[in-house]
Amino acid sequence: MTTLLGCIADDFTGATDLAGLLARSGVKVSLRIGVPDTPPLDTAAFEVIALKCRTAPVAEAVAETRAALDWLKAAGARRFFWKYCSTFDSTAQGNIGAVAEGLMAALGTAQTIYCPAFPENGRSIFMGNLFVGEQPLAESPMKDHPLTPMRDSNLMRLLAPQVSKQVGLINRLCVARGVDAVKSELAALTAKDIAHVVVDAVANSDLSTIAHACRDMPLLTGGSALAMPLPQLYSDDGLLDLKAEQAHHVAPDAKTLVLSGSCSAMTNKQVASYLEMGVPSYQLDPLTLAKNGVNPVLEWLAEQDLTHAPLIYATTDPSNVKAAQVRLGVAQAGEIVEAALAACAVAARNSGARRFVVAGGESSGAVTQGLSVDALEIGPEIAPGVPWTFCESDGKRLALTLKSGNFGAESFFTDASTVLDSL
Ligand code: ADP
């Protein structure tokens, strides 16, 4: 059907997170990896384009998002969503504001909102300040992020250097007064020529109020949770027949491969918990891979019974990661592991695996690229922000779940199978 909402996400697992929350309503959601080369055909009501522009130079990010916008416009979308991380992940050199201004210019709209809150995952905004759990952003572990160290928690101050127009705030007191109060405050800010409006939200009920008040704006910007109420709102407005647009999923064959390239604290726990169950496993080490290549793991894989959902993992603790990075260089260590994971995925698909559980954002990108997957249909959610997805690879129908490092419970790898088995 004609696309109602066109979404552009600044990274891959962020796109699956957004698509998963939209799909909670049961509606069909389609995710494209990069801007498709072909014009839109057979589009879903909710289309998400995953880009990889979070840390790209401003001009590059603006150009890529404009290309994504053009494709989504051609799909029929008249409302758009610019999705970034719920920890903002954007410094003074960042591109969130510049991309929003580029999209606003292309859409001829004078105002948008910024709401990265994701209360279920502990991200809230109060008086324009972003919190991670109970800590201000700039006191959270995000202050030491290798690419986007967040040294200020105030979203207005973070945004101001990224935009040419004025930045303002709709605070929690206004949001608590409800939909009409938010609408009239937006109008008051428009009269003062304020183009960029940060909006406070500390709970899902705030996000509902904001989505309700702003659902007809040509451009919304924020984290995934702000988009969650939109399918129901469009249905209430008569734009969408939620029943007719329900997605129906069929689980593919249960031959499974679990691939883990994330070294986050949560993934380490998930791998440990899966290993405790005695599943067949193979540990990848970047130094050994650099020396012996990928054949040993492929030979091991060829002998596995994929109905036991074996695990191939490079996941390890920070001291081992550091040691490999010192020997090989950060980029090289990462690339060697990613290439091995992708090769394993292709070999497993060729031997009949139809379900893939992948941990790690970059790792997921490498695996989908290896499998030549460029579009995903969003399925049921395994954990907040982590859905199963379905796709075609070499003419075979696969289920893939792509988990960003810190998401999911300790039992994620078994939770994933349980969700598909219960379809
Ligand atoms: P996350 O979502 O947790 O950030 P990613 O997959 O995005 O996970 O990033 C993890 C990076 O670490 C990848 O580039 C991966 O190849 C690399 N990596 C994985 N295991 C190791 C290891 N043992 N030593 C060095 N780098 C590793």
Tab-separated table of C-alpha atoms and ligand atoms in Angstrom:
chain	number	residue	atom	x	y	z
A	1	MET	CA	0.000	0.000	0.000
A	2	THR	CA	0.978	3.656	-0.150
A	3	THR	CA	3.485	4.449	2.543
A	4	LEU	CA	2.059	6.531	5.383
A	5	LEU	CA	5.209	7.101	7.379
A	6	GLY	CA	8.679	7.215	5.845
A	7	CYS	CA	11.447	6.701	8.400
A	8	ILE	CA	15.163	7.326	8.066
A	9	ALA	CA	17.465	5.832	10.718
A	10	ASP	CA	21.096	6.829	11.200
A	11	ASP	CA	22.285	3.285	11.849
A	12	PHE	CA	21.309	-0.289	11.268
A	13	THR	CA	20.315	-1.677	14.657
A	14	GLY	CA	18.607	1.671	15.351
A	15	ALA	CA	16.499	1.016	12.268
A	16	THR	CA	15.516	-2.471	13.450
A	17	ASP	CA	14.713	-1.039	16.882
A	18	LEU	CA	12.368	1.561	15.328
A	19	ALA	CA	10.830	-0.972	12.941
A	20	GLY	CA	10.258	-3.393	15.829
A	21	LEU	CA	8.424	-0.810	17.927
A	22	LEU	CA	6.214	0.192	14.975
A	23	ALA	CA	5.494	-3.510	14.376
A	24	ARG	CA	4.267	-3.943	17.974
A	25	SER	CA	0.941	-2.720	16.617
A	26	GLY	CA	0.904	-5.825	14.385
A	27	VAL	CA	1.119	-3.725	11.218
A	28	LYS	CA	3.414	-4.599	8.285
A	29	VAL	CA	6.727	-2.772	8.514
A	30	SER	CA	9.454	-2.994	5.923
A	31	LEU	CA	13.109	-2.117	6.431
A	32	ARG	CA	15.520	-1.328	3.598
A	33	ILE	CA	19.261	-1.468	4.131
A	34	GLY	CA	20.495	1.690	2.428
A	35	VAL	CA	18.502	3.676	-0.124
A	36	PRO	CA	17.183	1.125	-2.662
A	37	ASP	CA	18.550	1.424	-6.211
A	38	THR	CA	15.154	0.636	-7.640
A	39	PRO	CA	12.022	2.801	-7.407
A	40	PRO	CA	9.513	1.847	-4.698
A	41	LEU	CA	7.215	-1.052	-5.597
A	42	ASP	CA	5.170	-3.123	-3.216
A	43	THR	CA	5.768	-0.834	-0.233
A	44	ALA	CA	4.416	-1.181	3.312
A	45	ALA	CA	2.454	1.454	5.260
A	46	PHE	CA	5.574	1.908	7.394
A	47	GLU	CA	8.897	1.995	5.572
A	48	VAL	CA	12.218	2.363	7.374
A	49	ILE	CA	15.476	3.081	5.560
A	50	ALA	CA	18.615	2.148	7.512
A	51	LEU	CA	21.589	4.379	6.758
A	52	LYS	CA	25.040	4.328	8.306
A	53	CYS	CA	25.520	8.045	8.814
A	54	ARG	CA	25.685	8.536	12.589
A	55	THR	CA	29.277	9.725	12.509
A	56	ALA	CA	29.443	10.695	8.829
A	57	PRO	CA	30.537	14.258	7.952
A	58	VAL	CA	27.578	16.667	7.934
A	59	ALA	CA	27.422	17.196	4.140
A	60	GLU	CA	27.502	13.447	3.487
A	61	ALA	CA	24.776	12.732	6.056
A	62	VAL	CA	22.587	15.526	4.644
A	63	ALA	CA	22.965	14.189	1.089
A	64	GLU	CA	22.234	10.563	2.094
A	65	THR	CA	19.172	11.443	4.125
A	66	ARG	CA	17.858	13.624	1.280
A	67	ALA	CA	18.209	10.659	-1.099
A	68	ALA	CA	16.320	8.472	1.401
A	69	LEU	CA	13.630	11.160	1.676
A	70	ASP	CA	13.187	11.230	-2.107
A	71	TRP	CA	12.698	7.437	-2.227
A	72	LEU	CA	10.164	7.552	0.615
A	73	LYS	CA	8.321	10.434	-1.075
A	74	ALA	CA	8.143	8.349	-4.234
A	75	ALA	CA	6.640	5.554	-2.092
A	76	GLY	CA	3.833	7.997	-1.280
A	77	ALA	CA	4.878	9.082	2.224
A	78	ARG	CA	3.805	12.544	3.352
A	79	ARG	CA	4.976	12.213	6.961
A	80	PHE	CA	8.567	11.464	7.873
A	81	PHE	CA	10.564	10.388	10.917
A	82	TRP	CA	14.283	11.024	11.446
A	83	LYS	CA	15.459	8.390	13.937
A	84	TYR	CA	18.639	8.710	15.985
A	85	CYS	CA	19.920	7.126	19.165
A	86	SER	CA	18.136	7.459	22.503
A	87	THR	CA	21.478	8.599	23.939
A	88	PHE	CA	21.656	11.271	21.186
A	89	ASP	CA	25.207	10.168	20.191
A	90	SER	CA	25.966	13.462	18.493
A	91	THR	CA	28.504	16.091	19.549
A	92	ALA	CA	28.992	19.691	18.308
A	93	GLN	CA	30.361	18.178	15.056
A	94	GLY	CA	27.351	15.836	14.845
A	95	ASN	CA	24.767	15.890	12.098
A	96	ILE	CA	21.366	15.347	13.773
A	97	GLY	CA	20.349	19.027	13.589
A	98	ALA	CA	21.839	19.639	10.140
A	99	VAL	CA	20.039	16.593	8.721
A	100	ALA	CA	16.772	17.778	10.275
A	101	GLU	CA	17.245	21.239	8.714
A	102	GLY	CA	17.973	19.604	5.335
A	103	LEU	CA	14.820	17.489	5.555
A	104	MET	CA	12.751	20.483	6.741
A	105	ALA	CA	13.932	22.537	3.767
A	106	ALA	CA	13.062	19.714	1.362
A	107	LEU	CA	9.621	19.342	2.944
A	108	GLY	CA	8.967	23.083	3.216
A	109	THR	CA	8.238	22.856	6.933
A	110	ALA	CA	9.297	25.462	9.489
A	111	GLN	CA	9.328	23.408	12.681
A	112	THR	CA	10.166	19.973	14.052
A	113	ILE	CA	10.538	18.306	17.432
A	114	TYR	CA	13.422	16.387	19.042
A	115	CYS	CA	12.515	13.618	21.456
A	116	PRO	CA	15.074	10.804	21.921
A	117	ALA	CA	13.350	9.499	25.119
A	118	PHE	CA	12.948	5.692	25.401
A	119	PRO	CA	11.479	5.174	28.891
A	120	GLU	CA	11.397	1.333	28.681
A	121	ASN	CA	15.172	1.415	28.222
A	122	GLY	CA	15.736	4.101	30.872
A	123	ARG	CA	16.203	7.110	28.579
A	124	SER	CA	14.185	10.141	29.698
A	125	ILE	CA	14.242	13.902	29.103
A	126	PHE	CA	13.473	16.485	31.787
A	127	MET	CA	13.868	20.254	31.351
A	128	GLY	CA	15.717	19.543	28.131
A	129	ASN	CA	18.278	17.301	29.863
A	130	LEU	CA	18.688	13.680	28.777
A	131	PHE	CA	19.053	10.992	31.452
A	132	VAL	CA	20.308	7.395	31.169
A	133	GLY	CA	18.595	5.662	34.075
A	134	GLU	CA	19.115	8.055	36.979
A	135	GLN	CA	22.300	9.577	35.578
A	136	PRO	CA	22.510	12.703	33.433
A	137	LEU	CA	23.808	11.694	29.971
A	138	ALA	CA	27.174	13.418	30.564
A	139	GLU	CA	27.729	11.380	33.759
A	140	SER	CA	26.658	8.067	32.177
A	141	PRO	CA	29.080	5.657	30.439
A	142	MET	CA	28.234	7.583	27.224
A	143	LYS	CA	30.676	10.289	28.383
A	144	ASP	CA	33.498	7.934	27.301
A	145	HIS	CA	32.040	6.663	24.033
A	146	PRO	CA	34.950	6.219	21.590
A	147	LEU	CA	33.249	8.043	18.680
A	148	THR	CA	30.616	10.288	20.228
A	149	PRO	CA	31.615	11.165	23.809
A	150	MET	CA	28.594	12.901	25.341
A	151	ARG	CA	29.986	15.629	27.627
A	152	ASP	CA	26.793	17.688	27.961
A	153	SER	CA	23.345	16.388	28.963
A	154	ASN	CA	21.410	19.419	27.729
A	155	LEU	CA	19.805	18.705	24.356
A	156	MET	CA	19.264	22.393	23.518
A	157	ARG	CA	22.959	23.135	24.014
A	158	LEU	CA	23.917	19.998	22.039
A	159	LEU	CA	21.631	20.932	19.169
A	160	ALA	CA	22.367	24.680	18.913
A	161	PRO	CA	25.778	24.371	17.163
A	162	GLN	CA	24.299	21.881	14.671
A	163	VAL	CA	21.547	24.170	13.333
A	164	SER	CA	21.161	27.665	11.893
A	165	LYS	CA	17.693	28.416	13.339
A	166	GLN	CA	16.623	28.862	16.977
A	167	VAL	CA	16.219	26.026	19.482
A	168	GLY	CA	13.457	25.917	22.141
A	169	LEU	CA	11.877	23.589	24.702
A	170	ILE	CA	8.469	22.192	25.576
A	171	ASN	CA	8.988	21.024	29.121
A	172	ARG	CA	7.420	18.190	31.111
A	173	LEU	CA	4.997	20.568	32.872
A	174	CYS	CA	3.489	21.469	29.510
A	175	VAL	CA	3.457	17.844	28.288
A	176	ALA	CA	1.673	16.835	31.517
A	177	ARG	CA	-1.127	19.318	30.693
A	178	GLY	CA	-1.917	17.261	27.597
A	179	VAL	CA	-2.279	17.318	23.826
A	180	ASP	CA	-3.854	20.774	23.481
A	181	ALA	CA	-1.246	22.392	25.742
A	182	VAL	CA	1.557	20.920	23.587
A	183	LYS	CA	-0.153	22.099	20.401
A	184	SER	CA	-0.607	25.647	21.638
A	185	GLU	CA	2.973	25.798	22.938
A	186	LEU	CA	4.221	24.675	19.507
A	187	ALA	CA	2.182	27.471	17.922
A	188	ALA	CA	3.589	29.985	20.427
A	189	LEU	CA	7.133	28.846	19.604
A	190	THR	CA	6.398	29.113	15.859
A	191	ALA	CA	5.350	32.736	16.433
A	192	LYS	CA	8.767	33.311	18.054
A	193	ASP	CA	10.464	31.759	15.009
A	194	ILE	CA	11.692	28.717	16.949
A	195	ALA	CA	12.288	25.927	14.458
A	196	HIS	CA	13.834	23.221	16.637
A	197	VAL	CA	11.824	22.157	19.671
A	198	VAL	CA	13.197	19.711	22.244
A	199	VAL	CA	10.301	18.005	24.029
A	200	ASP	CA	10.539	16.458	27.516
A	201	ALA	CA	9.262	12.914	28.092
A	202	VAL	CA	9.829	10.656	31.083
A	203	ALA	CA	7.204	7.943	30.481
A	204	ASN	CA	5.387	6.250	27.599
A	205	SER	CA	2.280	8.288	28.472
A	206	ASP	CA	4.262	11.492	27.695
A	207	LEU	CA	5.277	10.025	24.345
A	208	SER	CA	1.629	9.257	23.586
A	209	THR	CA	0.681	12.873	24.309
A	210	ILE	CA	3.507	14.174	22.130
A	211	ALA	CA	2.796	11.757	19.254
A	212	HIS	CA	-0.893	12.693	19.452
A	213	ALA	CA	-0.133	16.430	19.342
A	214	CYS	CA	2.514	16.177	16.600
A	215	ARG	CA	1.250	13.319	14.416
A	216	ASP	CA	0.451	15.602	11.470
A	217	MET	CA	3.812	17.399	11.423
A	218	PRO	CA	5.613	16.618	8.140
A	219	LEU	CA	8.777	15.754	10.080
A	220	LEU	CA	9.223	14.246	13.530
A	221	THR	CA	12.647	13.471	14.963
A	222	GLY	CA	13.621	11.334	17.908
A	223	GLY	CA	14.270	7.863	19.283
A	224	SER	CA	12.244	4.822	18.347
A	225	ALA	CA	9.770	5.058	21.234
A	226	LEU	CA	8.214	8.327	19.983
A	227	ALA	CA	7.078	6.501	16.826
A	228	MET	CA	5.460	3.618	18.705
A	229	PRO	CA	1.996	5.231	19.131
A	230	LEU	CA	1.765	6.352	15.476
A	231	PRO	CA	0.158	3.221	13.885
A	232	GLN	CA	-2.735	3.340	16.359
A	233	LEU	CA	-3.112	7.125	15.909
A	234	TYR	CA	-3.209	6.786	12.100
A	235	SER	CA	-5.802	4.060	12.520
A	236	ASP	CA	-7.892	6.306	14.820
A	237	ASP	CA	-7.616	9.044	12.181
A	238	GLY	CA	-8.949	6.657	9.514
A	239	LEU	CA	-5.686	6.711	7.521
A	240	LEU	CA	-4.901	3.049	8.119
A	241	ASP	CA	-6.943	-0.123	8.480
A	242	LEU	CA	-4.884	-1.839	11.168
A	243	LYS	CA	-6.742	-5.142	10.738
A	244	ALA	CA	-6.297	-5.264	6.964
A	245	GLU	CA	-2.619	-4.300	7.227
A	246	GLN	CA	-1.728	-6.915	9.869
A	247	ALA	CA	1.458	-8.842	9.130
A	248	HIS	CA	1.235	-12.653	9.133
A	249	HIS	CA	4.476	-14.473	9.735
A	250	VAL	CA	5.459	-18.075	9.220
A	251	ALA	CA	8.590	-19.368	10.925
A	252	PRO	CA	11.145	-20.947	8.587
A	253	ASP	CA	12.813	-24.319	9.225
A	254	ALA	CA	14.437	-24.524	12.674
A	255	LYS	CA	18.044	-25.039	11.509
A	256	THR	CA	19.765	-22.173	13.310
A	257	LEU	CA	23.156	-20.491	13.639
A	258	VAL	CA	23.965	-18.061	16.453
A	259	LEU	CA	26.723	-15.556	15.620
A	260	SER	CA	28.074	-13.158	18.209
A	261	GLY	CA	30.559	-10.395	17.386
A	262	SER	CA	29.557	-7.976	20.124
A	263	CYS	CA	31.828	-7.612	23.157
A	264	SER	CA	29.384	-5.546	25.210
A	265	ALA	CA	28.768	-6.406	28.854
A	266	MET	CA	25.287	-7.787	28.106
A	267	THR	CA	26.405	-9.906	25.140
A	268	ASN	CA	29.170	-11.419	27.301
A	269	LYS	CA	26.462	-12.489	29.770
A	270	GLN	CA	24.242	-13.819	26.972
A	271	VAL	CA	27.078	-15.899	25.509
A	272	ALA	CA	28.024	-17.261	28.965
A	273	SER	CA	24.436	-18.209	29.668
A	274	TYR	CA	24.083	-19.965	26.275
A	275	LEU	CA	27.396	-21.838	26.740
A	276	GLU	CA	26.209	-23.076	30.143
A	277	MET	CA	23.453	-24.947	28.323
A	278	GLY	CA	26.109	-27.067	26.618
A	279	VAL	CA	25.370	-25.982	23.014
A	280	PRO	CA	28.071	-26.741	20.430
A	281	SER	CA	30.295	-23.667	20.158
A	282	TYR	CA	33.380	-22.283	18.433
A	283	GLN	CA	35.321	-19.292	19.709
A	284	LEU	CA	36.858	-16.986	17.116
A	285	ASP	CA	40.050	-15.180	17.996
A	286	PRO	CA	41.183	-12.344	15.720
A	287	LEU	CA	44.880	-13.253	16.102
A	288	THR	CA	44.287	-16.896	15.137
A	289	LEU	CA	42.044	-15.793	12.277
A	290	ALA	CA	44.798	-13.467	11.040
A	291	LYS	CA	47.230	-16.414	11.074
A	292	ASN	CA	45.112	-19.372	9.918
A	293	GLY	CA	42.238	-17.774	8.014
A	294	VAL	CA	38.603	-18.786	8.151
A	295	ASN	CA	38.831	-22.446	7.019
A	296	PRO	CA	39.111	-24.038	10.486
A	297	VAL	CA	35.799	-22.539	11.635
A	298	LEU	CA	34.101	-23.402	8.322
A	299	GLU	CA	35.288	-27.019	8.672
A	300	TRP	CA	33.912	-27.144	12.222
A	301	LEU	CA	30.623	-25.620	11.051
A	302	ALA	CA	30.235	-28.168	8.239
A	303	GLU	CA	30.140	-30.942	10.857
A	304	GLN	CA	27.501	-29.355	13.068
A	305	ASP	CA	23.895	-30.404	13.424
A	306	LEU	CA	22.186	-27.031	12.882
A	307	THR	CA	19.040	-28.171	14.681
A	308	HIS	CA	21.099	-27.699	17.895
A	309	ALA	CA	21.574	-23.983	17.098
A	310	PRO	CA	25.379	-23.908	17.461
A	311	LEU	CA	27.154	-20.724	18.508
A	312	ILE	CA	30.137	-19.063	16.835
A	313	TYR	CA	31.402	-16.163	18.902
A	314	ALA	CA	34.224	-13.644	19.090
A	315	THR	CA	32.674	-12.145	22.201
A	316	THR	CA	35.242	-11.708	24.931
A	317	ASP	CA	36.117	-9.372	27.791
A	318	PRO	CA	37.612	-5.896	27.294
A	319	SER	CA	41.188	-6.948	28.144
A	320	ASN	CA	41.253	-9.579	25.353
A	321	VAL	CA	39.700	-7.129	22.883
A	322	LYS	CA	42.377	-4.577	23.781
A	323	ALA	CA	45.155	-7.160	23.353
A	324	ALA	CA	43.928	-8.086	19.836
A	325	GLN	CA	43.531	-4.408	18.943
A	326	VAL	CA	47.079	-3.614	20.070
A	327	ARG	CA	48.455	-6.440	17.887
A	328	LEU	CA	46.274	-5.910	14.800
A	329	GLY	CA	44.914	-2.361	15.066
A	330	VAL	CA	41.305	-1.568	16.059
A	331	ALA	CA	39.876	-1.555	12.532
A	332	GLN	CA	41.743	-4.664	11.372
A	333	ALA	CA	40.759	-6.716	14.457
A	334	GLY	CA	37.107	-5.768	13.912
A	335	GLU	CA	37.160	-6.445	10.175
A	336	ILE	CA	38.760	-9.892	10.531
A	337	VAL	CA	36.033	-10.971	12.943
A	338	GLU	CA	33.244	-9.434	10.856
A	339	ALA	CA	34.497	-11.155	7.675
A	340	ALA	CA	34.622	-14.514	9.496
A	341	LEU	CA	31.078	-14.111	10.845
A	342	ALA	CA	29.807	-13.226	7.363
A	343	ALA	CA	31.575	-16.252	5.815
A	344	CYS	CA	30.049	-18.535	8.470
A	345	ALA	CA	26.563	-17.140	7.788
A	346	VAL	CA	26.874	-17.802	4.047
A	347	ALA	CA	28.229	-21.346	4.596
A	348	ALA	CA	25.447	-22.127	7.086
A	349	ARG	CA	22.775	-20.831	4.698
A	350	ASN	CA	24.209	-23.035	1.969
A	351	SER	CA	23.979	-26.036	4.303
A	352	GLY	CA	20.365	-25.356	5.199
A	353	ALA	CA	20.360	-22.870	8.128
A	354	ARG	CA	17.246	-20.736	7.908
A	355	ARG	CA	17.394	-18.889	11.241
A	356	PHE	CA	20.236	-16.586	12.232
A	357	VAL	CA	20.690	-14.858	15.565
A	358	VAL	CA	23.344	-12.141	15.315
A	359	ALA	CA	24.699	-10.061	18.202
A	360	GLY	CA	26.422	-6.739	17.521
A	361	GLY	CA	25.562	-3.726	15.361
A	362	GLU	CA	28.621	-3.823	13.085
A	363	SER	CA	28.524	-7.609	13.133
A	364	SER	CA	24.899	-7.525	11.943
A	365	GLY	CA	25.856	-5.165	9.112
A	366	ALA	CA	28.610	-7.573	8.004
A	367	VAL	CA	26.311	-10.623	8.145
A	368	THR	CA	23.467	-9.013	6.184
A	369	GLN	CA	25.956	-7.774	3.610
A	370	GLY	CA	27.497	-11.263	3.353
A	371	LEU	CA	24.045	-12.760	2.853
A	372	SER	CA	23.258	-10.033	0.250
A	373	VAL	CA	20.150	-9.005	2.134
A	374	ASP	CA	18.833	-5.559	1.290
A	375	ALA	CA	15.274	-5.607	2.624
A	376	LEU	CA	13.733	-7.026	5.780
A	377	GLU	CA	10.148	-7.566	6.799
A	378	ILE	CA	9.715	-6.999	10.523
A	379	GLY	CA	8.388	-9.835	12.671
A	380	PRO	CA	7.656	-10.394	16.359
A	381	GLU	CA	9.741	-8.712	19.058
A	382	ILE	CA	12.099	-10.815	21.197
A	383	ALA	CA	13.129	-8.010	23.590
A	384	PRO	CA	12.391	-4.249	23.593
A	385	GLY	CA	13.865	-2.940	20.338
A	386	VAL	CA	14.924	-6.370	18.976
A	387	PRO	CA	12.489	-8.004	16.539
A	388	TRP	CA	12.827	-11.082	14.366
A	389	THR	CA	12.982	-10.113	10.713
A	390	PHE	CA	12.330	-12.116	7.544
A	391	CYS	CA	14.200	-11.778	4.273
A	392	GLU	CA	15.315	-13.472	1.065
A	393	SER	CA	18.912	-14.565	0.576
A	394	ASP	CA	19.985	-16.444	-2.539
A	395	GLY	CA	16.346	-17.333	-3.161
A	396	LYS	CA	15.876	-18.783	0.358
A	397	ARG	CA	13.573	-17.346	2.989
A	398	LEU	CA	15.469	-16.629	6.209
A	399	ALA	CA	14.653	-15.357	9.677
A	400	LEU	CA	17.277	-13.001	11.063
A	401	THR	CA	17.487	-11.227	14.356
A	402	LEU	CA	20.025	-8.451	14.662
A	403	LYS	CA	20.738	-7.373	18.215
A	404	SER	CA	22.626	-4.258	19.173
A	405	GLY	CA	25.217	-5.025	21.884
A	406	ASN	CA	23.451	-4.021	25.074
A	407	PHE	CA	19.906	-5.072	24.205
A	408	GLY	CA	18.069	-8.213	25.292
A	409	ALA	CA	17.937	-10.319	28.469
A	410	GLU	CA	20.636	-12.816	29.494
A	411	SER	CA	18.574	-15.606	27.968
A	412	PHE	CA	18.302	-13.745	24.622
A	413	PHE	CA	19.613	-16.561	22.396
A	414	THR	CA	17.046	-19.049	23.675
A	415	ASP	CA	14.337	-16.362	23.909
A	416	ALA	CA	14.842	-15.823	20.187
A	417	SER	CA	14.043	-19.472	19.318
A	418	THR	CA	11.086	-19.560	21.677
A	419	VAL	CA	9.497	-16.557	19.938
A	420	LEU	CA	9.781	-18.139	16.470
A	421	ASP	CA	8.677	-21.580	17.675
A	422	SER	CA	5.504	-20.063	19.097
A	423	LEU	CA	4.427	-18.444	15.812
B	1	ADP	P1	28.100	-3.741	19.594
B	1	ADP	O1	26.691	-3.661	19.071
B	1	ADP	O2	28.202	-4.399	20.935
B	1	ADP	O3	28.840	-2.423	19.509
B	1	ADP	P2	29.458	-4.485	17.171
B	1	ADP	O4	29.331	-5.740	16.363
B	1	ADP	O5	28.863	-3.222	16.601
B	1	ADP	O6	28.871	-4.781	18.619
B	1	ADP	O7	30.962	-4.150	17.443
B	1	ADP	C1	31.866	-5.067	17.952
B	1	ADP	C2	33.169	-4.932	17.153
B	1	ADP	O8	34.188	-5.637	17.871
B	1	ADP	C3	33.070	-5.579	15.779
B	1	ADP	O9	33.776	-4.800	14.838
B	1	ADP	C4	33.754	-6.912	15.989
B	1	ADP	O10	34.299	-7.433	14.801
B	1	ADP	C5	34.828	-6.555	16.979
B	1	ADP	N1	35.280	-7.699	17.781
B	1	ADP	C6	34.542	-8.758	18.152
B	1	ADP	N2	35.260	-9.619	18.868
B	1	ADP	C7	36.500	-9.104	18.963
B	1	ADP	C8	37.688	-9.539	19.593
B	1	ADP	N3	37.723	-10.707	20.251
B	1	ADP	N4	38.763	-8.746	19.512
B	1	ADP	C9	38.715	-7.570	18.849
B	1	ADP	N5	37.615	-7.096	18.233
B	1	ADP	C10	36.513	-7.860	18.273
